[in-house]
Coordinates of C-alpha atoms in Angstrom, one line a residue:
Chain E
X1 CA 0.0 0.0 0.0
X2 CA 2.8 2.4 0.8
X3 CA 4.2 1.8 -2.7
X4 CA 0.8 2.8 -4.2
X5 CA 0.8 6.0 -2.1
X6 CA 4.4 6.8 -3.1
X7 CA 3.6 6.4 -6.8
X8 CA 0.5 8.5 -6.3
X9 CA 2.5 11.1 -4.5
X10 CA 5.0 11.2 -7.3
X11 CA 2.3 11.7 -9.9
X12 CA 0.7 14.4 -7.9
X13 CA 4.0 16.1 -7.7
X14 CA 4.4 16.0 -11.4
X15 CA 0.9 17.5 -11.8
X16 CA 2.0 20.4 -9.6
X17 CA 5.0 20.9 -11.8
X18 CA 2.9 20.8 -14.9
X19 CA -0.6 22.2 -13.9
X20 CA -1.3 23.3 -17.5
X21 CA -1.6 19.6 -18.5
X22 CA -4.5 19.1 -16.2
X23 CA -6.1 22.5 -16.9
X24 CA -5.8 22.0 -20.6
X25 CA -8.1 19.1 -20.3
X26 CA -10.6 20.9 -18.1
X27 CA -10.8 23.7 -20.6
X28 CA -12.4 21.5 -23.2
X29 CA -15.2 20.6 -20.8
X30 CA -15.6 24.2 -19.7
X31 CA -16.2 25.2 -23.3
X32 CA -18.8 22.5 -23.6
X33 CA -20.7 23.7 -20.6
X34 CA -20.4 27.4 -21.3
X35 CA -20.8 27.6 -25.1
X36 CA -22.9 24.6 -25.9
X37 CA -24.9 24.9 -22.7
X38 CA -25.6 28.6 -23.0
X39 CA -26.4 28.2 -26.7
X40 CA -28.8 25.4 -26.1
X41 CA -30.3 27.2 -23.1
X42 CA -31.1 30.3 -25.1
X43 CA -32.5 28.1 -27.9
X44 CA -34.6 26.0 -25.6
X45 CA -35.5 29.0 -23.5
X46 CA -37.5 30.4 -26.3
X47 CA -39.1 27.2 -27.5
X48 CA -39.7 25.0 -24.5
X49 CA -39.4 27.4 -21.7
X50 CA -37.1 25.1 -19.7
X51 CA -33.6 26.6 -20.0
X52 CA -32.3 25.7 -16.6
X53 CA -33.9 22.3 -16.9
X54 CA -31.8 21.6 -19.9
X55 CA -28.6 22.8 -18.1
X56 CA -29.5 20.4 -15.2
X57 CA -30.1 17.7 -17.8
X58 CA -26.9 18.3 -19.7
X59 CA -24.3 19.1 -17.0
X60 CA -24.1 15.4 -15.9
X61 CA -23.4 14.5 -19.5
X62 CA -20.5 16.9 -19.7
X63 CA -19.2 15.7 -16.4
X64 CA -19.2 12.2 -17.8
X65 CA -17.3 13.5 -20.8
X66 CA -14.8 15.2 -18.5
X67 CA -14.3 12.1 -16.4
X68 CA -13.8 9.9 -19.5
X69 CA -11.3 12.3 -21.1
X70 CA -9.4 12.7 -17.8
X71 CA -9.3 9.0 -17.1
X72 CA -8.2 8.0 -20.6
X73 CA -5.7 10.9 -20.7
X74 CA -4.4 9.9 -17.3
X75 CA -2.9 6.8 -18.9
X76 CA -0.4 9.0 -20.6
X77 CA 1.6 9.2 -17.4
X78 CA 2.1 5.5 -17.3
X79 CA 2.9 5.4 -21.1
X80 CA 5.5 8.1 -20.6
X81 CA 7.1 6.3 -17.7
X82 CA 7.2 3.1 -19.7
X83 CA 8.7 4.8 -22.8
X84 CA 11.3 6.6 -20.7
X85 CA 12.2 3.3 -18.9
X86 CA 11.3 4.7 -15.5
X87 CA 9.2 1.6 -15.0
X88 CA 12.5 -0.3 -14.6
X89 CA 13.1 1.6 -11.4
X90 CA 9.8 0.3 -10.0
X91 CA 10.4 -3.2 -11.2
X92 CA 13.8 -3.4 -9.5
X93 CA 12.2 -2.2 -6.2
X94 CA 10.9 -4.6 -3.7
X95 CA 7.3 -3.7 -4.3
X96 CA 4.4 -5.9 -5.5
X97 CA 3.8 -5.5 -9.2
X98 CA 0.2 -4.8 -8.7
X99 CA 1.0 -1.7 -6.7
X100 CA 2.4 -0.1 -9.8
X101 CA -1.0 -0.5 -11.5
X102 CA -2.7 0.6 -8.3
X103 CA -0.7 3.8 -7.9
X104 CA -1.5 4.7 -11.5
X105 CA -5.2 4.0 -11.1
X106 CA -5.3 6.0 -7.9
X107 CA -3.6 9.0 -9.5
X108 CA -5.9 8.8 -12.5
X109 CA -9.0 8.7 -10.3
X110 CA -7.8 11.6 -8.3
X111 CA -7.4 13.7 -11.5
X112 CA -10.7 12.5 -12.8
X113 CA -12.6 13.5 -9.7
X114 CA -10.8 16.8 -9.4
X115 CA -11.7 17.8 -13.0
X116 CA -15.2 16.5 -12.8
X117 CA -16.0 18.4 -9.6
X118 CA -14.8 21.6 -11.3
X119 CA -17.2 21.1 -14.1
X120 CA -20.1 20.2 -11.7
X121 CA -19.6 23.3 -9.7
X122 CA -19.3 25.4 -12.8
X123 CA -22.5 23.9 -14.2
X124 CA -24.4 24.7 -11.0
X125 CA -23.1 28.2 -11.1
X126 CA -24.4 28.9 -14.6
X127 CA -27.8 27.4 -14.1
X128 CA -28.0 23.7 -13.3
X129 CA -30.1 22.8 -10.3
X130 CA -27.9 20.8 -7.9
X131 CA -29.1 18.3 -5.4
X132 CA -29.4 19.8 -1.9
X133 CA -28.8 16.5 -0.2
X134 CA -25.1 15.9 0.5
X135 CA -25.8 12.1 0.4
X136 CA -26.7 12.5 -3.2
X137 CA -23.3 14.1 -4.0
X138 CA -21.6 11.3 -2.1
X139 CA -23.4 8.7 -4.2
X140 CA -22.5 10.7 -7.3
X141 CA -18.8 10.7 -6.4
X142 CA -19.0 6.9 -6.0
X143 CA -20.6 6.6 -9.4
X144 CA -17.9 8.9 -10.9
X145 CA -15.1 6.9 -9.3
X146 CA -16.4 3.6 -10.6
X147 CA -17.0 5.0 -14.0
X148 CA -13.5 6.6 -14.0
X149 CA -12.0 3.3 -12.9
X150 CA -13.4 1.6 -15.9
X151 CA -11.8 4.1 -18.3
X152 CA -8.6 4.1 -16.3
X153 CA -8.5 0.4 -16.9
X154 CA -8.9 0.8 -20.6
X155 CA -6.3 3.6 -20.6
X156 CA -3.8 1.5 -18.6
X157 CA -4.3 -1.5 -20.8
X158 CA -3.7 0.5 -23.9
X159 CA -0.8 2.4 -22.3
X160 CA 0.8 -0.9 -21.4
X161 CA 0.5 -2.1 -25.0
X162 CA 1.5 0.8 -27.3
X163 CA 4.8 2.6 -27.4
X164 CA 3.5 5.6 -29.3
X165 CA 2.0 8.6 -27.6
X166 CA 0.6 9.7 -31.0
X167 CA -1.6 6.7 -31.4
X168 CA -2.6 7.2 -27.8
X169 CA -4.0 10.6 -28.4
X170 CA -5.9 9.1 -31.3
X171 CA -7.6 6.7 -29.0
X172 CA -8.7 9.6 -26.7
X173 CA -10.5 11.1 -29.6
X174 CA -11.8 7.8 -30.8
X175 CA -13.3 7.1 -27.4
X176 CA -14.7 10.3 -26.2
X177 CA -17.0 11.7 -28.9
X178 CA -18.8 8.6 -30.0
X179 CA -19.3 7.6 -26.4
X180 CA -20.7 11.0 -25.7
X181 CA -23.1 11.1 -28.6
X182 CA -24.2 7.5 -28.4
X183 CA -25.5 8.0 -24.9
X184 CA -28.2 9.9 -23.2
X185 CA -25.8 12.7 -22.3
X186 CA -27.2 15.4 -24.6
X187 CA -30.7 14.1 -25.5
X188 CA -33.2 11.8 -23.8
X189 CA -33.1 8.1 -24.5
X190 CA -36.7 8.0 -25.6
X191 CA -36.1 10.6 -28.3
X192 CA -33.5 8.5 -30.1
X193 CA -34.1 6.2 -33.0
X194 CA -34.2 2.5 -32.0
X195 CA -30.6 1.6 -33.1
X196 CA -29.2 4.6 -31.3
X197 CA -31.1 3.7 -28.2
X198 CA -29.7 0.2 -28.3
X199 CA -26.2 1.6 -28.6
X200 CA -26.8 4.0 -25.8
X201 CA -28.1 1.2 -23.5
X202 CA -24.8 -0.7 -24.1
X203 CA -22.8 2.4 -23.3
X204 CA -21.6 2.7 -19.7
X205 CA -21.8 6.4 -20.1
X206 CA -25.6 6.2 -20.2
X207 CA -25.6 4.7 -16.8
X208 CA -23.1 7.1 -15.4
X209 CA -25.1 10.1 -16.7
X210 CA -28.5 8.8 -15.6
X211 CA -27.0 8.0 -12.2
X212 CA -25.5 11.4 -11.9
X213 CA -28.8 13.1 -12.8
X214 CA -30.3 11.4 -9.8
X215 CA -27.5 12.1 -7.4
X216 CA -25.6 15.3 -8.2
X217 CA -28.7 17.1 -9.6
X218 CA -32.2 17.8 -8.5
X219 CA -33.7 14.7 -10.2
X220 CA -37.0 16.3 -10.8
X221 CA -35.4 19.2 -12.8
X222 CA -32.9 16.9 -14.6
X223 CA -35.7 14.7 -15.8
X224 CA -36.3 14.6 -19.5
X225 CA -39.8 13.3 -19.0
X226 CA -39.1 9.6 -19.3
X227 CA -38.2 7.2 -16.5
X228 CA -34.8 7.1 -15.0
X229 CA -32.8 3.9 -15.0
X230 CA -33.0 2.7 -11.5
X231 CA -30.0 3.9 -9.5
X232 CA -29.0 0.4 -8.3
X233 CA -28.8 -0.7 -11.9
X234 CA -26.5 2.2 -12.7
X235 CA -24.2 1.2 -9.8
X236 CA -24.2 -2.5 -10.8
X237 CA -23.5 -1.9 -14.5
X238 CA -20.7 0.6 -13.8
X239 CA -19.1 -1.7 -11.2
X240 CA -19.1 -4.5 -13.7
X241 CA -17.6 -2.2 -16.3
X242 CA -14.9 -1.1 -13.8
X243 CA -14.1 -4.7 -12.8
X244 CA -13.9 -5.9 -16.4
X245 CA -11.7 -3.0 -17.6
X246 CA -9.3 -3.1 -14.6
X247 CA -8.9 -6.9 -15.0
X248 CA -8.1 -6.3 -18.6
X249 CA -5.5 -3.7 -17.6
X250 CA -4.0 -6.1 -15.1
X251 CA -3.7 -8.8 -17.7
X252 CA -2.1 -6.6 -20.3
X253 CA 0.1 -4.9 -17.7
X254 CA 1.4 -8.3 -16.4
X255 CA 2.4 -9.3 -19.9
X256 CA 4.1 -5.9 -20.6
X257 CA 6.5 -6.2 -17.7
X258 CA 7.7 -9.7 -18.4
Chain Z
X29 CA 20.1 -34.5 7.5
X30 CA 23.7 -35.7 7.9
X31 CA 25.0 -36.4 11.3
X32 CA 28.5 -36.4 12.6
X33 CA 30.2 -34.3 10.0
X34 CA 33.8 -33.8 10.7
X35 CA 34.7 -30.2 10.5
X36 CA 37.6 -30.0 8.0
X37 CA 39.5 -27.3 9.8
X38 CA 39.1 -28.0 13.5
X39 CA 38.5 -31.7 13.1
X40 CA 35.7 -31.9 15.6
X41 CA 32.6 -33.8 14.9
X42 CA 29.4 -31.8 14.7
X43 CA 25.8 -32.4 13.9
X44 CA 24.2 -29.7 11.9
X45 CA 20.5 -29.5 11.5
X46 CA 19.4 -29.0 7.9
X47 CA 17.4 -25.9 8.8
X48 CA 20.4 -24.1 10.3
X49 CA 21.5 -21.2 8.1
X50 CA 24.7 -19.4 8.3
X51 CA 24.7 -15.7 9.0
X52 CA 24.0 -13.6 5.9
X53 CA 24.5 -16.6 3.6
X54 CA 21.1 -18.0 2.8
X55 CA 20.7 -21.5 1.4
X56 CA 23.9 -22.2 -0.3
X57 CA 26.4 -22.7 2.5
X58 CA 26.1 -23.5 6.1
X59 CA 28.6 -22.1 8.4
X60 CA 30.0 -24.2 11.2
X61 CA 29.2 -21.9 14.2
X62 CA 29.3 -24.7 16.7
X63 CA 33.0 -24.7 17.2
X64 CA 34.4 -21.3 18.0
X65 CA 37.9 -22.2 16.7
X66 CA 36.4 -22.4 13.2
X67 CA 35.3 -18.8 13.5
X68 CA 32.7 -19.3 10.9
X69 CA 35.2 -20.0 8.3
X70 CA 34.2 -23.6 7.8
X71 CA 31.3 -24.3 5.6
X72 CA 29.2 -27.2 4.9
X73 CA 27.9 -27.3 1.4
X74 CA 24.3 -27.9 0.9
X75 CA 21.8 -28.3 -1.9
X76 CA 18.2 -27.1 -1.5
X77 CA 18.7 -27.0 2.2
X78 CA 19.9 -30.6 2.5
X79 CA 23.5 -30.9 3.6
X80 CA 25.5 -32.9 1.1
X81 CA 29.0 -32.8 2.3
X82 CA 31.4 -30.9 4.5
X83 CA 33.8 -29.1 2.3
X84 CA 37.2 -27.6 3.0
X85 CA 36.8 -23.9 2.4
X86 CA 40.2 -22.5 3.3
X87 CA 40.4 -19.0 4.4
X88 CA 41.2 -17.6 1.0
X89 CA 38.5 -19.3 -1.0
X90 CA 35.8 -19.1 1.6
X91 CA 34.1 -15.8 1.8
X92 CA 30.4 -15.8 1.2
X93 CA 29.7 -15.5 -2.5
X94 CA 27.9 -12.3 -3.3
X95 CA 26.8 -13.5 -6.7
X96 CA 26.6 -17.0 -8.1
X97 CA 25.3 -18.2 -11.4
X98 CA 25.5 -21.6 -13.0
X99 CA 24.5 -22.4 -16.5
X100 CA 22.5 -19.3 -17.0
X101 CA 20.7 -19.4 -20.4
X102 CA 18.3 -16.8 -21.8
X103 CA 16.7 -17.5 -25.1
X104 CA 14.5 -14.7 -26.4
X105 CA 13.3 -16.6 -29.4
X106 CA 14.3 -19.4 -31.7
X107 CA 17.1 -17.3 -33.2
X108 CA 18.1 -15.1 -30.4
X109 CA 20.1 -16.7 -27.7
X110 CA 21.3 -13.8 -25.6
X111 CA 23.0 -15.7 -22.8
X112 CA 24.4 -19.2 -23.4
X113 CA 25.5 -20.8 -20.2
X114 CA 27.1 -18.2 -18.0
X115 CA 28.7 -19.3 -14.8
X116 CA 29.8 -16.7 -12.2
X117 CA 31.3 -16.9 -8.7
X118 CA 31.8 -13.4 -7.4
X119 CA 33.2 -13.0 -3.9
X120 CA 31.8 -10.4 -1.6
X121 CA 33.6 -7.1 -1.5
X122 CA 35.1 -7.3 -4.9
X123 CA 34.7 -5.4 -8.1
X124 CA 33.9 -7.7 -11.0
X125 CA 33.7 -6.5 -14.6
X126 CA 31.9 -8.3 -17.3
X127 CA 33.8 -7.1 -20.4
X128 CA 32.5 -7.7 -23.9
X129 CA 31.2 -6.1 -27.0
X130 CA 27.7 -4.9 -27.5
X131 CA 25.3 -7.9 -27.8
X132 CA 27.6 -10.2 -25.9
X133 CA 24.9 -10.8 -23.3
X134 CA 26.1 -8.5 -20.6
X135 CA 22.9 -6.6 -20.1
X136 CA 20.8 -9.7 -20.2
X137 CA 23.0 -11.3 -17.5
X138 CA 22.5 -8.2 -15.4
X139 CA 18.7 -8.2 -15.9
X140 CA 18.6 -11.8 -14.8
X141 CA 20.7 -11.2 -11.7
X142 CA 18.6 -8.2 -10.8
X143 CA 15.4 -10.2 -11.1
X144 CA 14.0 -8.2 -14.0
X145 CA 14.2 -11.1 -16.4
X146 CA 13.7 -14.8 -15.8
X147 CA 16.4 -17.2 -17.1
X148 CA 15.3 -19.8 -19.6
X149 CA 17.4 -22.3 -17.7
X150 CA 20.1 -22.4 -15.1
X151 CA 20.1 -20.7 -11.7
X152 CA 21.6 -17.7 -10.0
X153 CA 21.7 -16.3 -6.5
X154 CA 22.6 -13.0 -5.1
X155 CA 23.7 -12.7 -1.5
X156 CA 22.7 -16.4 -1.3
X157 CA 19.1 -15.7 -2.4
X158 CA 17.7 -17.3 -5.5
X159 CA 16.9 -14.6 -8.0
X160 CA 13.7 -16.3 -9.2
X161 CA 12.2 -17.8 -6.1
X162 CA 13.4 -15.0 -3.7
X163 CA 13.2 -12.2 -6.2
X164 CA 11.6 -9.8 -3.7
X165 CA 14.3 -10.4 -1.1
X166 CA 17.0 -10.0 -3.7
X167 CA 15.6 -6.6 -4.8
X168 CA 15.7 -5.4 -1.2
X169 CA 19.4 -6.0 -0.9
X170 CA 20.7 -4.8 -4.3
X171 CA 21.1 -1.5 -6.1
X172 CA 21.0 -1.1 -9.9
X173 CA 21.9 1.5 -12.4
X174 CA 20.8 0.7 -16.0
X175 CA 22.5 1.2 -19.2
X176 CA 20.1 3.9 -20.3
X177 CA 19.7 6.9 -18.1
X178 CA 16.5 6.4 -16.3
X179 CA 15.5 9.5 -14.4
X180 CA 12.4 11.5 -14.0
X181 CA 13.8 14.7 -15.4
X182 CA 10.9 16.8 -14.1
X183 CA 11.9 16.1 -10.5
X184 CA 14.8 17.6 -8.7
X185 CA 17.8 15.5 -7.8
X186 CA 16.7 15.5 -4.2
X187 CA 13.2 14.3 -5.1
X188 CA 14.5 11.5 -7.3
X189 CA 16.5 10.1 -4.3
X190 CA 13.6 10.7 -1.9
X191 CA 11.0 8.8 -4.0
X192 CA 13.5 6.0 -4.5
X193 CA 13.9 5.7 -0.7
X194 CA 10.2 5.7 -0.2
X195 CA 9.7 2.8 -2.6
X196 CA 12.0 0.8 -0.4
X197 CA 10.1 1.8 2.7
X198 CA 12.7 4.0 4.2
X199 CA 11.6 6.3 7.0
X200 CA 11.7 10.1 6.5
X201 CA 14.6 10.8 8.9
X202 CA 16.5 7.9 7.4
X203 CA 16.0 9.2 3.9
X204 CA 17.0 12.7 4.8
X205 CA 20.3 11.6 6.3
X206 CA 21.1 9.3 3.5
X207 CA 20.3 11.9 0.8
X208 CA 22.6 14.5 2.3
X209 CA 25.3 11.9 2.7
X210 CA 25.0 10.7 -0.9
X211 CA 24.7 14.2 -2.4
X212 CA 28.0 15.0 -0.7
X213 CA 29.6 11.8 -2.0
X214 CA 28.7 12.4 -5.7
X215 CA 29.2 16.2 -5.3
X216 CA 25.7 17.2 -6.3
X217 CA 24.8 19.3 -3.2
X218 CA 24.5 22.5 -5.1
X219 CA 22.4 21.1 -7.8
X220 CA 20.2 19.0 -5.5
X221 CA 17.2 21.3 -5.7
X222 CA 17.4 21.9 -9.4
X223 CA 15.4 19.9 -11.9
X224 CA 17.2 16.9 -13.3
X225 CA 16.5 18.2 -16.8
X226 CA 19.1 20.9 -16.2
X227 CA 21.8 18.4 -15.3
X228 CA 24.7 17.4 -17.6
X229 CA 25.2 13.8 -18.6
X230 CA 27.9 13.3 -16.0
X231 CA 25.7 14.8 -13.3
X232 CA 22.8 12.5 -14.2
X233 CA 25.1 9.5 -14.0
X234 CA 26.3 10.6 -10.6
X235 CA 22.7 11.0 -9.5
X236 CA 21.9 7.5 -10.7
X237 CA 24.9 6.2 -8.8
X238 CA 23.6 7.9 -5.6
X239 CA 20.1 6.5 -6.3
X240 CA 21.7 3.0 -6.6
X241 CA 23.3 3.5 -3.2
X242 CA 20.3 5.0 -1.5
X243 CA 19.0 1.8 0.0
X244 CA 22.4 0.7 1.3
X245 CA 22.7 -2.3 -1.0
X246 CA 25.1 -5.2 -0.4
X247 CA 25.6 -5.6 -4.1
X248 CA 25.5 -2.9 -6.7
X249 CA 25.0 -3.6 -10.3
X250 CA 26.2 -1.1 -12.9
X251 CA 25.3 -1.6 -16.5
X252 CA 27.8 0.4 -18.6
X253 CA 28.3 3.1 -15.9
X254 CA 30.3 5.5 -18.0
X255 CA 28.6 5.0 -21.4
X256 CA 28.5 8.2 -23.3
X257 CA 30.5 10.2 -20.8
X258 CA 33.5 12.4 -21.6
X259 CA 36.9 11.3 -20.3
X260 CA 36.8 13.7 -17.4
X261 CA 33.4 12.5 -16.1
X262 CA 34.5 8.9 -16.7
X263 CA 37.5 9.4 -14.5
X264 CA 35.4 10.9 -11.7
X265 CA 32.9 8.0 -11.8
X266 CA 35.8 5.6 -11.6
X267 CA 37.0 7.5 -8.5
X268 CA 33.6 7.1 -6.8
X269 CA 33.4 3.5 -7.6
X270 CA 36.8 2.7 -6.3
X271 CA 36.0 4.5 -3.1
X272 CA 32.8 2.7 -2.7
X273 CA 34.4 -0.7 -2.5
X274 CA 37.1 0.5 -0.2
X275 CA 34.9 2.4 2.2
X276 CA 31.6 0.5 2.2
X277 CA 32.6 -3.1 1.6
X278 CA 30.3 -3.3 -1.4
X279 CA 30.3 -5.9 -4.1
X280 CA 30.2 -4.3 -7.5
X281 CA 29.3 -6.0 -10.7
X282 CA 29.7 -3.8 -13.7
X283 CA 29.5 -4.3 -17.4
X284 CA 31.6 -2.4 -19.8
X285 CA 32.9 -2.5 -23.3
X286 CA 35.8 -0.2 -22.4
X287 CA 39.0 -2.1 -21.8
X288 CA 40.6 0.6 -19.7
X289 CA 37.6 0.7 -17.5
X290 CA 37.8 -3.0 -16.6
X291 CA 41.6 -2.7 -16.2
X292 CA 41.3 0.3 -13.9
X293 CA 38.4 -0.8 -11.7
X294 CA 38.1 -4.5 -11.5
X295 CA 39.5 -7.0 -9.1
X296 CA 38.4 -9.7 -11.5
X297 CA 37.4 -9.5 -15.1
X298 CA 35.2 -12.0 -17.0
X299 CA 35.4 -11.6 -20.8
X300 CA 32.1 -12.4 -22.3
X301 CA 31.4 -13.0 -25.9
X302 CA 28.4 -14.5 -27.7
X303 CA 26.6 -15.3 -24.5
X304 CA 29.3 -17.0 -22.5
X305 CA 32.3 -16.2 -20.5
X306 CA 35.4 -17.1 -22.4
X307 CA 38.0 -16.4 -19.8
X308 CA 38.1 -15.0 -16.3
X309 CA 40.8 -13.8 -13.9
X310 CA 42.4 -10.7 -12.4
X311 CA 43.4 -8.2 -15.0
X312 CA 47.0 -8.8 -14.1
X313 CA 46.7 -12.6 -14.6
X314 CA 45.0 -12.1 -17.9
X315 CA 47.5 -9.7 -19.2
X316 CA 50.6 -11.5 -18.0
X317 CA 49.7 -14.6 -19.9
X318 CA 50.1 -12.5 -23.0
X319 CA 53.8 -12.1 -22.4
X320 CA 55.5 -9.0 -21.1
X321 CA 55.4 -7.2 -24.4
X322 CA 53.3 -7.4 -27.4
X323 CA 54.2 -6.8 -31.0
X324 CA 51.3 -6.1 -33.4
X325 CA 51.8 -6.6 -37.0
X326 CA 49.6 -6.0 -40.0
X327 CA 50.8 -6.9 -43.5
X328 CA 50.3 -8.9 -46.6
X329 CA 51.8 -12.1 -47.9
X330 CA 52.2 -15.6 -46.6
X331 CA 50.9 -15.0 -43.2
X332 CA 50.6 -18.6 -42.3
X333 CA 54.2 -19.4 -42.9
X334 CA 55.2 -16.3 -41.0
X335 CA 53.1 -17.3 -38.0
X336 CA 54.5 -20.8 -38.0
X337 CA 58.1 -19.5 -38.1
X338 CA 57.4 -17.0 -35.4
X339 CA 55.8 -19.6 -33.2
X340 CA 58.9 -21.7 -33.3
X341 CA 61.1 -19.0 -31.9
X342 CA 62.0 -19.7 -28.3
X343 CA 61.3 -16.2 -26.9
X344 CA 57.8 -16.0 -28.3
X345 CA 55.1 -16.8 -25.8
X346 CA 51.8 -16.4 -27.7
X347 CA 50.7 -15.8 -31.2
X348 CA 47.2 -14.7 -31.9
X349 CA 45.5 -13.6 -35.0
X350 CA 42.3 -12.0 -35.9
X351 CA 40.9 -9.1 -38.0
X352 CA 44.0 -9.1 -40.2
X353 CA 46.2 -8.5 -37.2
X354 CA 48.9 -10.7 -35.9
X355 CA 49.8 -10.3 -32.3
X356 CA 53.0 -11.7 -30.8
X357 CA 53.5 -12.0 -27.1
X358 CA 57.2 -11.7 -26.3
X359 CA 59.6 -11.3 -23.5
X360 CA 61.0 -8.0 -24.7
X361 CA 59.6 -6.2 -27.6
X362 CA 62.3 -3.7 -28.4
X363 CA 65.0 -6.3 -28.3
X364 CA 63.2 -8.9 -30.5
X365 CA 61.8 -6.5 -33.0
X366 CA 64.6 -6.8 -35.6
X367 CA 64.5 -10.6 -35.4
X368 CA 60.7 -10.7 -36.0
X369 CA 61.1 -8.3 -38.9
X370 CA 63.8 -10.5 -40.5
X371 CA 61.7 -13.6 -40.1
X372 CA 58.9 -11.8 -41.9
X373 CA 61.3 -10.8 -44.7
X374 CA 62.5 -14.4 -45.1
X375 CA 58.9 -15.6 -45.4
X376 CA 58.0 -13.0 -47.9
X377 CA 55.6 -11.4 -45.6
X378 CA 55.3 -7.7 -46.2
X379 CA 54.9 -5.7 -43.1
X380 CA 52.6 -2.7 -43.4
X381 CA 52.3 -1.7 -39.9
X382 CA 54.2 -2.8 -36.8
X383 CA 54.1 -1.6 -33.2
X384 CA 55.4 -2.7 -29.8
X385 CA 53.0 -2.3 -26.9
X386 CA 52.5 -3.4 -23.4
X387 CA 49.8 -6.0 -23.6
X388 CA 46.4 -5.0 -22.4
X389 CA 43.0 -6.6 -21.9
X390 CA 42.3 -5.8 -25.6
X391 CA 45.0 -8.3 -26.5
X392 CA 43.5 -10.8 -24.2
X393 CA 40.1 -10.2 -25.8
X394 CA 41.6 -10.7 -29.3
X395 CA 43.2 -13.9 -28.2
X396 CA 40.0 -15.5 -26.8
X397 CA 37.5 -14.2 -29.3
X398 CA 39.6 -13.7 -32.5
X399 CA 38.2 -10.3 -32.8
X400 CA 39.2 -6.8 -31.7
X401 CA 37.1 -5.1 -29.1
X402 CA 36.8 -1.5 -30.4
X403 CA 37.1 0.9 -27.6
X404 CA 35.1 3.7 -29.1

């Protein structure tokens, strides 16, 4: 455990040295909330009369996008350490192999939560109606953590496999936008054509977003009219997603250090 | 369990339980501690914890072996056989150099001994601990610097050492004391709070050396410690390494393809080529067998006849050839030079280049591998 914390501490230290790296990633989400959100708000404000309701509906979606981008991007730290050979220092040390993976996952989750919370707070500030129950936020943070762990797993698996930061960046793009659009993040599930709805129901992002609408947000305002996916189903689906992806990461990681 | 072993030095009979382990030695040898007159110098050899026989380890040959390897083989694929049966017996508190060209298997050997790679076959132990089965214990007791510079250049020198200590579970006060001691040793005190990215190559190597020593290892592995450094920095690294052995009783295993490095630093040298050790000894032993002087000749003509004639001369000790170079080990180069030249003339061998040198490890290398080891 101390090795996990040491690695985590080292990654946090690097983040303090290069804060622009973390903030660069937040900016993308900020633009989503501010530009897309305000644009939609004024559009819907005229037609439906529920501007704040759309903000409340949309902000969890952008939070999910932020978490996904942060988690997948967080794998770059491990990729860099692998390419630079720093991993050899860890492998030569008397620490369990799995703690290297654990330290990386922990630092990814830390960054993911940090960036997501910034977007959440920003979203509430510009019009989303937050949940007043702190328990709801606690549940939301658990959801975000599990969701982030899933993508951290994908990121670490990929970062254990490739040797090319360029193709890694490609994957970040490959993942984020389709997973955002093929979900309920920006529009209600019921309004989608059948094939898109099926895709969305297979997408963990849908469960994260629906869960966050019921926890971080005032669920009555965030509602799109249709029924929510039951909160326990969101938890179970995301937990399964996290377990599968982290197992995959462990498998690929183990092979990479042999 | 074998009972009533007669101690080969003190002669007294003793019964040694199989579970008894000698101090600091692990599974390989069991020290007779029962009879004080043996003072721990007598060992009983064992295999897998079962005592096989009492052996006479005289004072000179018996010190605990810091590194042992027998029949190490590493095959990466059908075609690539990196290490092909390496045997090593390196005593504690010695500097051992594995000398060989690139691709000879030096780095692979180091990776196996430092537990980063598993051997295809054969076995190895460091401070008496098997590198495969006791990998974690081995890691705790060794230090390593790798061939490539491996440093987090965003961190300061002090942070690099501090995180390294934390990975080994060192306490804060302990780390602090060790860091200031090592920064003084490698003369990086002034640069300690600067980012490593601002360091020169020599400074980075010195920092890596300090990092290797951070956890007070018993054995330090150095893979090409002066690769890519200018002569001045090489000399200073050599100084540090020499002092380390003297002052700390460390065992050092270093690999190098620089002849002079091995000659300067090592107590023993193992010349490694194509995956196995072709000859081993102290640098002096190895060089002395080449004769006291060495004449190197390059030329054209009937080389075979010339070599045959030269070999028959009474004062010639060795003749080796390779890479179009004939090398003659001789009692006194300057005195015998005219004679060698006249033999060449008689054989119709046209000398293009001739020089008299003191033999060096590169002559030894040529003799055993038939190739020259290029220094640069």
